[in-house]
PDB file of C-alpha atoms and ligand atoms in Angstrom:
ATOM      1  CA  MET A   1      -9.140   4.685  -2.003  1.00  0.00           C
ATOM      2  CA  ARG A   2     -11.211   1.565  -1.582  1.00  0.00           C
ATOM      3  CA  ILE A   3      -9.078  -0.905   0.391  1.00  0.00           C
ATOM      4  CA  LEU A   4      -9.603  -4.585   1.233  1.00  0.00           C
ATOM      5  CA  MET A   5      -7.985  -5.439   4.567  1.00  0.00           C
ATOM      6  CA  ILE A   6      -7.620  -9.232   4.999  1.00  0.00           C
ATOM      7  CA  GLY A   7      -6.954 -10.257   8.597  1.00  0.00           C
ATOM      8  CA  ALA A   8      -8.704  -7.091   9.700  1.00  0.00           C
ATOM      9  CA  HIS A   9      -9.595  -8.388  13.157  1.00  0.00           C
ATOM     10  CA  GLY A  10      -6.125  -9.620  14.143  1.00  0.00           C
ATOM     11  CA  THR A  11      -3.631  -7.763  16.319  1.00  0.00           C
ATOM     12  CA  ILE A  12      -1.850  -5.974  13.467  1.00  0.00           C
ATOM     13  CA  GLY A  13      -4.764  -5.953  11.007  1.00  0.00           C
ATOM     14  CA  SER A  14      -7.199  -4.222  13.352  1.00  0.00           C
ATOM     15  CA  ALA A  15      -4.719  -1.399  13.977  1.00  0.00           C
ATOM     16  CA  VAL A  16      -3.909  -1.042  10.261  1.00  0.00           C
ATOM     17  CA  ALA A  17      -7.610  -1.037   9.350  1.00  0.00           C
ATOM     18  CA  ALA A  18      -8.368   1.621  11.970  1.00  0.00           C
ATOM     19  CA  ASP A  19      -5.608   3.856  10.615  1.00  0.00           C
ATOM     20  CA  LEU A  20      -6.498   3.431   6.935  1.00  0.00           C
ATOM     21  CA  ALA A  21     -10.213   3.938   7.679  1.00  0.00           C
ATOM     22  CA  GLN A  22      -9.457   7.518   8.754  1.00  0.00           C
ATOM     23  CA  ARG A  23      -8.687   8.397   5.135  1.00  0.00           C
ATOM     24  CA  HIS A  24     -10.140   5.597   2.987  1.00  0.00           C
ATOM     25  CA  ASP A  25     -13.074   3.259   2.470  1.00  0.00           C
ATOM     26  CA  VAL A  26     -11.913   0.024   4.161  1.00  0.00           C
ATOM     27  CA  VAL A  27     -13.602  -3.341   3.627  1.00  0.00           C
ATOM     28  CA  ARG A  28     -12.668  -5.712   6.463  1.00  0.00           C
ATOM     29  CA  ALA A  29     -12.169  -9.395   5.653  1.00  0.00           C
ATOM     30  CA  GLY A  30     -11.436 -12.246   8.030  1.00  0.00           C
ATOM     31  CA  ARG A  31     -11.876 -15.965   8.536  1.00  0.00           C
ATOM     32  CA  SER A  32     -14.427 -15.768  11.341  1.00  0.00           C
ATOM     33  CA  ARG A  33     -15.397 -12.062  11.360  1.00  0.00           C
ATOM     34  CA  GLY A  34     -15.638  -9.111   9.021  1.00  0.00           C
ATOM     35  CA  ASP A  35     -17.670  -7.446   6.286  1.00  0.00           C
ATOM     36  CA  VAL A  36     -16.673 -10.440   4.173  1.00  0.00           C
ATOM     37  CA  ARG A  37     -15.513 -13.910   5.252  1.00  0.00           C
ATOM     38  CA  VAL A  38     -12.673 -15.707   3.535  1.00  0.00           C
ATOM     39  CA  ASP A  39     -10.385 -18.676   4.018  1.00  0.00           C
ATOM     40  CA  LEU A  40      -7.208 -17.649   2.219  1.00  0.00           C
ATOM     41  CA  THR A  41      -6.068 -21.274   1.972  1.00  0.00           C
ATOM     42  CA  ASP A  42      -9.078 -22.029  -0.246  1.00  0.00           C
ATOM     43  CA  TYR A  43      -8.700 -20.433  -3.698  1.00  0.00           C
ATOM     44  CA  ALA A  44     -12.436 -20.687  -4.420  1.00  0.00           C
ATOM     45  CA  SER A  45     -13.113 -18.776  -1.202  1.00  0.00           C
ATOM     46  CA  VAL A  46     -10.591 -16.079  -2.226  1.00  0.00           C
ATOM     47  CA  ARG A  47     -12.251 -15.666  -5.620  1.00  0.00           C
ATOM     48  CA  GLU A  48     -15.667 -15.498  -3.954  1.00  0.00           C
ATOM     49  CA  MET A  49     -14.377 -12.772  -1.598  1.00  0.00           C
ATOM     50  CA  TYR A  50     -13.250 -10.610  -4.530  1.00  0.00           C
ATOM     51  CA  ALA A  51     -16.564 -11.180  -6.320  1.00  0.00           C
ATOM     52  CA  GLN A  52     -18.436  -9.971  -3.227  1.00  0.00           C
ATOM     53  CA  VAL A  53     -16.233  -6.954  -2.591  1.00  0.00           C
ATOM     54  CA  GLY A  54     -16.139  -5.375  -6.073  1.00  0.00           C
ATOM     55  CA  PRO A  55     -13.699  -2.714  -7.316  1.00  0.00           C
ATOM     56  CA  LEU A  56     -10.584  -2.090  -5.212  1.00  0.00           C
ATOM     57  CA  ASP A  57      -7.544   0.185  -5.171  1.00  0.00           C
ATOM     58  CA  ALA A  58      -5.539  -1.748  -2.597  1.00  0.00           C
ATOM     59  CA  VAL A  59      -5.369  -5.105  -0.849  1.00  0.00           C
ATOM     60  CA  VAL A  60      -3.564  -5.496   2.492  1.00  0.00           C
ATOM     61  CA  THR A  61      -3.019  -8.921   4.071  1.00  0.00           C
ATOM     62  CA  THR A  62      -2.061  -9.457   7.708  1.00  0.00           C
ATOM     63  CA  ALA A  63      -3.457 -12.986   7.821  1.00  0.00           C
ATOM     64  CA  GLY A  64      -1.862 -16.374   7.996  1.00  0.00           C
ATOM     65  CA  GLU A  65      -0.491 -18.831  10.515  1.00  0.00           C
ATOM     66  CA  LEU A  66       2.831 -20.591  11.014  1.00  0.00           C
ATOM     67  CA  HIS A  67       4.170 -23.632  12.824  1.00  0.00           C
ATOM     68  CA  PHE A  68       6.607 -22.919  15.652  1.00  0.00           C
ATOM     69  CA  GLY A  69       8.427 -25.924  17.097  1.00  0.00           C
ATOM     70  CA  PRO A  70      11.702 -27.871  17.244  1.00  0.00           C
ATOM     71  CA  LEU A  71      12.784 -29.145  13.846  1.00  0.00           C
ATOM     72  CA  ALA A  72      13.459 -32.623  15.253  1.00  0.00           C
ATOM     73  CA  GLN A  73       9.792 -33.014  16.183  1.00  0.00           C
ATOM     74  CA  THR A  74       8.217 -31.210  13.238  1.00  0.00           C
ATOM     75  CA  THR A  75       6.027 -33.344  10.997  1.00  0.00           C
ATOM     76  CA  PRO A  76       5.572 -32.692   7.265  1.00  0.00           C
ATOM     77  CA  GLU A  77       1.938 -31.895   8.001  1.00  0.00           C
ATOM     78  CA  GLN A  78       2.894 -29.238  10.550  1.00  0.00           C
ATOM     79  CA  PHE A  79       5.437 -27.708   8.175  1.00  0.00           C
ATOM     80  CA  ALA A  80       2.978 -27.741   5.274  1.00  0.00           C
ATOM     81  CA  TYR A  81       0.421 -25.931   7.431  1.00  0.00           C
ATOM     82  CA  GLY A  82       2.544 -22.778   7.469  1.00  0.00           C
ATOM     83  CA  LEU A  83       3.181 -23.075   3.741  1.00  0.00           C
ATOM     84  CA  GLN A  84      -0.545 -23.413   3.030  1.00  0.00           C
ATOM     85  CA  SER A  85      -1.677 -20.759   5.475  1.00  0.00           C
ATOM     86  CA  LYS A  86       0.700 -17.783   5.572  1.00  0.00           C
ATOM     87  CA  LEU A  87       2.573 -18.370   2.294  1.00  0.00           C
ATOM     88  CA  MET A  88      -0.032 -19.696  -0.141  1.00  0.00           C
ATOM     89  CA  GLY A  89      -2.816 -17.740   1.569  1.00  0.00           C
ATOM     90  CA  GLN A  90      -1.183 -14.419   0.703  1.00  0.00           C
ATOM     91  CA  VAL A  91      -0.022 -15.638  -2.715  1.00  0.00           C
ATOM     92  CA  ASN A  92      -3.625 -16.698  -3.418  1.00  0.00           C
ATOM     93  CA  ALA A  93      -4.777 -13.162  -2.600  1.00  0.00           C
ATOM     94  CA  VAL A  94      -2.392 -11.788  -5.242  1.00  0.00           C
ATOM     95  CA  LEU A  95      -3.054 -14.453  -7.872  1.00  0.00           C
ATOM     96  CA  ALA A  96      -6.810 -13.993  -7.682  1.00  0.00           C
ATOM     97  CA  GLY A  97      -6.729 -10.216  -7.229  1.00  0.00           C
ATOM     98  CA  GLN A  98      -4.083  -9.076  -9.702  1.00  0.00           C
ATOM     99  CA  SER A  99      -6.466  -8.597 -12.630  1.00  0.00           C
ATOM    100  CA  LEU A 100      -9.174  -7.054 -10.448  1.00  0.00           C
ATOM    101  CA  LEU A 101      -7.327  -4.138  -8.856  1.00  0.00           C
ATOM    102  CA  ARG A 102      -7.836  -0.752 -10.448  1.00  0.00           C
ATOM    103  CA  ASP A 103      -4.938   0.694 -12.473  1.00  0.00           C
ATOM    104  CA  GLY A 104      -2.194   1.948 -10.157  1.00  0.00           C
ATOM    105  CA  GLY A 105      -3.470  -0.175  -7.254  1.00  0.00           C
ATOM    106  CA  SER A 106      -1.342  -2.026  -4.726  1.00  0.00           C
ATOM    107  CA  PHE A 107      -0.872  -5.194  -2.709  1.00  0.00           C
ATOM    108  CA  THR A 108       0.763  -5.124   0.723  1.00  0.00           C
ATOM    109  CA  LEU A 109       1.685  -8.495   2.248  1.00  0.00           C
ATOM    110  CA  THR A 110       3.210  -9.414   5.619  1.00  0.00           C
ATOM    111  CA  SER A 111       6.348 -11.419   6.422  1.00  0.00           C
ATOM    112  CA  GLY A 112       8.338 -10.911   9.653  1.00  0.00           C
ATOM    113  CA  ILE A 113      11.799 -10.608  11.144  1.00  0.00           C
ATOM    114  CA  VAL A 114      12.209 -14.392  11.318  1.00  0.00           C
ATOM    115  CA  GLY A 115      12.738 -14.277   7.559  1.00  0.00           C
ATOM    116  CA  GLU A 116      16.106 -12.730   8.395  1.00  0.00           C
ATOM    117  CA  GLU A 117      16.993 -13.365  12.044  1.00  0.00           C
ATOM    118  CA  GLN A 118      17.315 -16.799  13.629  1.00  0.00           C
ATOM    119  CA  ILE A 119      15.053 -17.668  16.565  1.00  0.00           C
ATOM    120  CA  ARG A 120      14.478 -20.958  18.379  1.00  0.00           C
ATOM    121  CA  ASP A 121      11.775 -23.146  16.755  1.00  0.00           C
ATOM    122  CA  GLY A 122      11.591 -20.784  13.775  1.00  0.00           C
ATOM    123  CA  SER A 123      12.369 -22.949  10.726  1.00  0.00           C
ATOM    124  CA  ASN A 124       8.830 -22.837   9.369  1.00  0.00           C
ATOM    125  CA  ALA A 125       8.506 -19.085   9.939  1.00  0.00           C
ATOM    126  CA  ALA A 126      11.918 -18.466   8.339  1.00  0.00           C
ATOM    127  CA  THR A 127      10.962 -20.486   5.257  1.00  0.00           C
ATOM    128  CA  VAL A 128       7.576 -18.854   4.818  1.00  0.00           C
ATOM    129  CA  ASN A 129       8.738 -15.273   5.408  1.00  0.00           C
ATOM    130  CA  SER A 130      11.730 -15.614   3.077  1.00  0.00           C
ATOM    131  CA  ALA A 131       9.573 -17.170   0.369  1.00  0.00           C
ATOM    132  CA  LEU A 132       7.037 -14.357   0.628  1.00  0.00           C
ATOM    133  CA  GLU A 133       9.771 -11.756   0.284  1.00  0.00           C
ATOM    134  CA  GLY A 134      11.097 -13.508  -2.834  1.00  0.00           C
ATOM    135  CA  PHE A 135       7.610 -13.662  -4.256  1.00  0.00           C
ATOM    136  CA  VAL A 136       7.080  -9.927  -3.769  1.00  0.00           C
ATOM    137  CA  ARG A 137      10.468  -9.042  -5.294  1.00  0.00           C
ATOM    138  CA  ALA A 138       9.662 -11.041  -8.419  1.00  0.00           C
ATOM    139  CA  ALA A 139       5.961 -10.265  -8.694  1.00  0.00           C
ATOM    140  CA  ALA A 140       6.704  -6.527  -8.703  1.00  0.00           C
ATOM    141  CA  THR A 141       8.372  -6.968 -12.080  1.00  0.00           C
ATOM    142  CA  GLU A 142       5.324  -8.652 -13.590  1.00  0.00           C
ATOM    143  CA  LEU A 143       2.221  -6.940 -12.242  1.00  0.00           C
ATOM    144  CA  LEU A 144       0.506  -4.940 -14.976  1.00  0.00           C
ATOM    145  CA  ARG A 145      -1.229  -1.545 -15.244  1.00  0.00           C
ATOM    146  CA  GLY A 146       0.967   0.125 -12.632  1.00  0.00           C
ATOM    147  CA  VAL A 147      -0.129  -2.220  -9.846  1.00  0.00           C
ATOM    148  CA  ARG A 148       2.490  -2.212  -7.044  1.00  0.00           C
ATOM    149  CA  ILE A 149       3.355  -4.827  -4.428  1.00  0.00           C
ATOM    150  CA  ASN A 150       5.329  -4.537  -1.166  1.00  0.00           C
ATOM    151  CA  ILE A 151       5.776  -6.599   1.974  1.00  0.00           C
ATOM    152  CA  VAL A 152       5.958  -5.366   5.564  1.00  0.00           C
ATOM    153  CA  SER A 153       8.367  -7.261   7.813  1.00  0.00           C
ATOM    154  CA  PRO A 154       7.731  -6.428  11.472  1.00  0.00           C
ATOM    155  CA  THR A 155       9.697  -7.638  14.430  1.00  0.00           C
ATOM    156  CA  LEU A 156       7.717  -8.646  17.527  1.00  0.00           C
ATOM    157  CA  VAL A 157       5.110  -5.946  18.180  1.00  0.00           C
ATOM    158  CA  ASP A 158       4.442  -4.675  21.676  1.00  0.00           C
ATOM    159  CA  ALA A 159       0.829  -5.856  21.587  1.00  0.00           C
ATOM    160  CA  SER A 160       2.027  -9.456  21.032  1.00  0.00           C
ATOM    161  CA  ALA A 161       4.958  -9.393  23.454  1.00  0.00           C
ATOM    162  CA  GLU A 162       3.152 -11.390  26.115  1.00  0.00           C
ATOM    163  CA  ALA A 163       2.100 -14.129  23.680  1.00  0.00           C
ATOM    164  CA  TYR A 164       5.286 -14.470  21.608  1.00  0.00           C
ATOM    165  CA  GLY A 165       7.951 -12.815  23.774  1.00  0.00           C
ATOM    166  CA  PRO A 166       9.491 -16.134  24.905  1.00  0.00           C
ATOM    167  CA  TYR A 167      10.404 -16.911  21.272  1.00  0.00           C
ATOM    168  CA  PHE A 168      12.232 -13.567  20.969  1.00  0.00           C
ATOM    169  CA  PRO A 169      14.768 -13.188  23.796  1.00  0.00           C
ATOM    170  CA  GLY A 170      16.818 -10.053  23.221  1.00  0.00           C
ATOM    171  CA  PHE A 171      14.483  -8.623  20.583  1.00  0.00           C
ATOM    172  CA  LEU A 172      13.060  -5.214  21.471  1.00  0.00           C
ATOM    173  CA  PRO A 173       9.324  -5.129  20.607  1.00  0.00           C
ATOM    174  CA  VAL A 174       8.255  -2.239  18.382  1.00  0.00           C
ATOM    175  CA  PRO A 175       5.131  -0.157  18.999  1.00  0.00           C
ATOM    176  CA  LEU A 176       2.152  -1.338  16.980  1.00  0.00           C
ATOM    177  CA  LYS A 177       1.620   2.243  15.775  1.00  0.00           C
ATOM    178  CA  GLN A 178       5.063   2.133  14.135  1.00  0.00           C
ATOM    179  CA  VAL A 179       4.138  -1.053  12.262  1.00  0.00           C
ATOM    180  CA  VAL A 180       0.910   0.602  11.129  1.00  0.00           C
ATOM    181  CA  GLN A 181       2.905   3.364   9.429  1.00  0.00           C
ATOM    182  CA  ALA A 182       4.788   0.806   7.309  1.00  0.00           C
ATOM    183  CA  TYR A 183       1.486  -0.386   5.840  1.00  0.00           C
ATOM    184  CA  ARG A 184       0.455   3.215   5.260  1.00  0.00           C
ATOM    185  CA  ARG A 185       3.728   3.863   3.430  1.00  0.00           C
ATOM    186  CA  SER A 186       3.117   0.906   1.150  1.00  0.00           C
ATOM    187  CA  VAL A 187      -0.526   1.723   0.399  1.00  0.00           C
ATOM    188  CA  GLU A 188      -0.316   5.512   0.073  1.00  0.00           C
ATOM    189  CA  GLY A 189       3.272   5.865  -1.180  1.00  0.00           C
ATOM    190  CA  VAL A 190       5.076   4.941  -4.377  1.00  0.00           C
ATOM    191  CA  GLN A 191       7.325   2.073  -3.296  1.00  0.00           C
ATOM    192  CA  ASN A 192       7.253  -1.115  -5.333  1.00  0.00           C
ATOM    193  CA  GLY A 193       8.834  -4.525  -4.841  1.00  0.00           C
ATOM    194  CA  ARG A 194      10.135  -3.444  -1.448  1.00  0.00           C
ATOM    195  CA  ARG A 195      10.443  -5.141   1.892  1.00  0.00           C
ATOM    196  CA  ILE A 196       9.551  -2.486   4.477  1.00  0.00           C
ATOM    197  CA  THR A 197      11.216  -3.533   7.708  1.00  0.00           C
ATOM    198  CA  VAL A 198      10.047  -2.402  11.128  1.00  0.00           C
ATOM    199  CA  TRP A 199      12.766  -3.392  13.573  1.00  0.00           C
TER     200      TRP A 199
HETATM  201  N1  NAP B 201       2.231 -10.005  16.067  1.00  0.00           N
HETATM  202  C1  NAP B 201       3.537  -9.908  15.864  1.00  0.00           C
HETATM  203  O1  NAP B 201       4.324  -9.555  16.778  1.00  0.00           O
HETATM  204  C2  NAP B 201       4.102 -10.202  14.508  1.00  0.00           C
HETATM  205  C3  NAP B 201       5.461  -9.948  14.239  1.00  0.00           C
HETATM  206  C4  NAP B 201       5.972 -10.235  12.985  1.00  0.00           C
HETATM  207  C5  NAP B 201       5.143 -10.762  11.999  1.00  0.00           C
HETATM  208  N2  NAP B 201       3.834 -11.003  12.282  1.00  0.00           N
HETATM  209  C6  NAP B 201       2.978 -11.558  11.226  1.00  0.00           C
HETATM  210  O2  NAP B 201       1.912 -10.671  11.002  1.00  0.00           O
HETATM  211  C7  NAP B 201       0.744 -11.395  10.628  1.00  0.00           C
HETATM  212  C8  NAP B 201      -0.397 -10.959  11.527  1.00  0.00           C
HETATM  213  O3  NAP B 201      -0.025 -11.188  12.874  1.00  0.00           O
HETATM  214  P1  NAP B 201      -1.045 -10.916  14.061  1.00  0.00           P
HETATM  215  O4  NAP B 201      -0.277 -10.991  15.335  1.00  0.00           O
HETATM  216  O5  NAP B 201      -1.864  -9.715  13.773  1.00  0.00           O
HETATM  217  O6  NAP B 201      -1.953 -12.243  13.939  1.00  0.00           O
HETATM  218  P2  NAP B 201      -3.387 -12.507  14.552  1.00  0.00           P
HETATM  219  O7  NAP B 201      -3.718 -11.569  15.651  1.00  0.00           O
HETATM  220  O8  NAP B 201      -3.441 -13.982  14.820  1.00  0.00           O
HETATM  221  O9  NAP B 201      -4.377 -12.167  13.332  1.00  0.00           O
HETATM  222  C9  NAP B 201      -4.353 -12.873  12.154  1.00  0.00           C
HETATM  223  C10 NAP B 201      -5.700 -12.737  11.467  1.00  0.00           C
HETATM  224  O10 NAP B 201      -5.648 -13.503  10.265  1.00  0.00           O
HETATM  225  C11 NAP B 201      -6.842 -14.211  10.119  1.00  0.00           C
HETATM  226  N3  NAP B 201      -6.569 -15.461   9.407  1.00  0.00           N
HETATM  227  C12 NAP B 201      -5.754 -16.476   9.802  1.00  0.00           C
HETATM  228  N4  NAP B 201      -5.771 -17.453   8.903  1.00  0.00           N
HETATM  229  C13 NAP B 201      -6.618 -17.061   7.935  1.00  0.00           C
HETATM  230  C14 NAP B 201      -7.082 -17.660   6.727  1.00  0.00           C
HETATM  231  N5  NAP B 201      -6.689 -18.866   6.341  1.00  0.00           N
HETATM  232  N6  NAP B 201      -7.950 -16.970   5.972  1.00  0.00           N
HETATM  233  C15 NAP B 201      -8.375 -15.747   6.348  1.00  0.00           C
HETATM  234  N7  NAP B 201      -7.985 -15.132   7.471  1.00  0.00           N
HETATM  235  C16 NAP B 201      -7.116 -15.797   8.246  1.00  0.00           C
HETATM  236  C17 NAP B 201      -7.374 -14.477  11.506  1.00  0.00           C
HETATM  237  O11 NAP B 201      -8.764 -14.502  11.441  1.00  0.00           O
HETATM  238  P3  NAP B 201      -9.638 -15.300  12.542  1.00  0.00           P
HETATM  239  O12 NAP B 201      -9.357 -14.615  13.852  1.00  0.00           O
HETATM  240  O13 NAP B 201     -11.034 -15.064  12.074  1.00  0.00           O
HETATM  241  O14 NAP B 201      -9.202 -16.722  12.514  1.00  0.00           O
HETATM  242  C18 NAP B 201      -6.848 -13.279  12.311  1.00  0.00           C
HETATM  243  O15 NAP B 201      -7.813 -12.273  12.449  1.00  0.00           O
HETATM  244  C19 NAP B 201       1.090 -12.891  10.750  1.00  0.00           C
HETATM  245  O16 NAP B 201       1.401 -13.382   9.484  1.00  0.00           O
HETATM  246  C20 NAP B 201       2.340 -12.885  11.616  1.00  0.00           C
HETATM  247  O17 NAP B 201       3.199 -13.974  11.304  1.00  0.00           O
HETATM  248  C21 NAP B 201       3.288 -10.737  13.502  1.00  0.00           C
END
């Protein structure tokens, strides 16, 4: 398969890209690095990325940022940042790519456990992750030509435990290699419209 990996130089994306590259042709996309550069928050940039990359069988996104902070001090601008970055960024990748994927292709997006479990300072992450999961559930019923869509929802991964551990007291980090297998299941398997949890 020819696979576009967006966020390919991040913690999760670099591990997913390395795994998929063992069996497939992987094109790595990122904001500041990669075979192709893209800003997912800019629809023109997303369209330009697809024009540069050419025919694809699968698109995987592990890109997008959130706002973490106490609700009482959160500004509308901070909240909107997560909506524009992680939510609309991944939705943009589907909107612009849906007619370009080969028949039977697939999208795999990323949400996270905060879409389901409460954590301190997590209102933006909860909103964005839940919205993405709703989007995937609905979009699966509308994508044409056998194109599938799934979303991987990891808990805290071991490789990020030092950075984000304080937000997740009592959450057992999962090995990054286990998260990688969820993306493989989505890309190489038959599931459609599913949230693949890794926790
Ligand atoms: N790490 C965890 O424990 C964990 C757990 C659950 C869910 N998640 C979710 O998984 C996703 C990936 O997490 P991660 O830890 O791998 O993040 P990460 O290391 O920060 O990597 C994210 C990548 O996305 C790229 N990116 C960010 N904004 C972008 C944009 N607007 N356009 C294009 N590329 C953009 C970044 O590129 P640049 O470096 O070039 O800016 C970066 O390489 C996130 O959505 C996160 O919420 C992570």
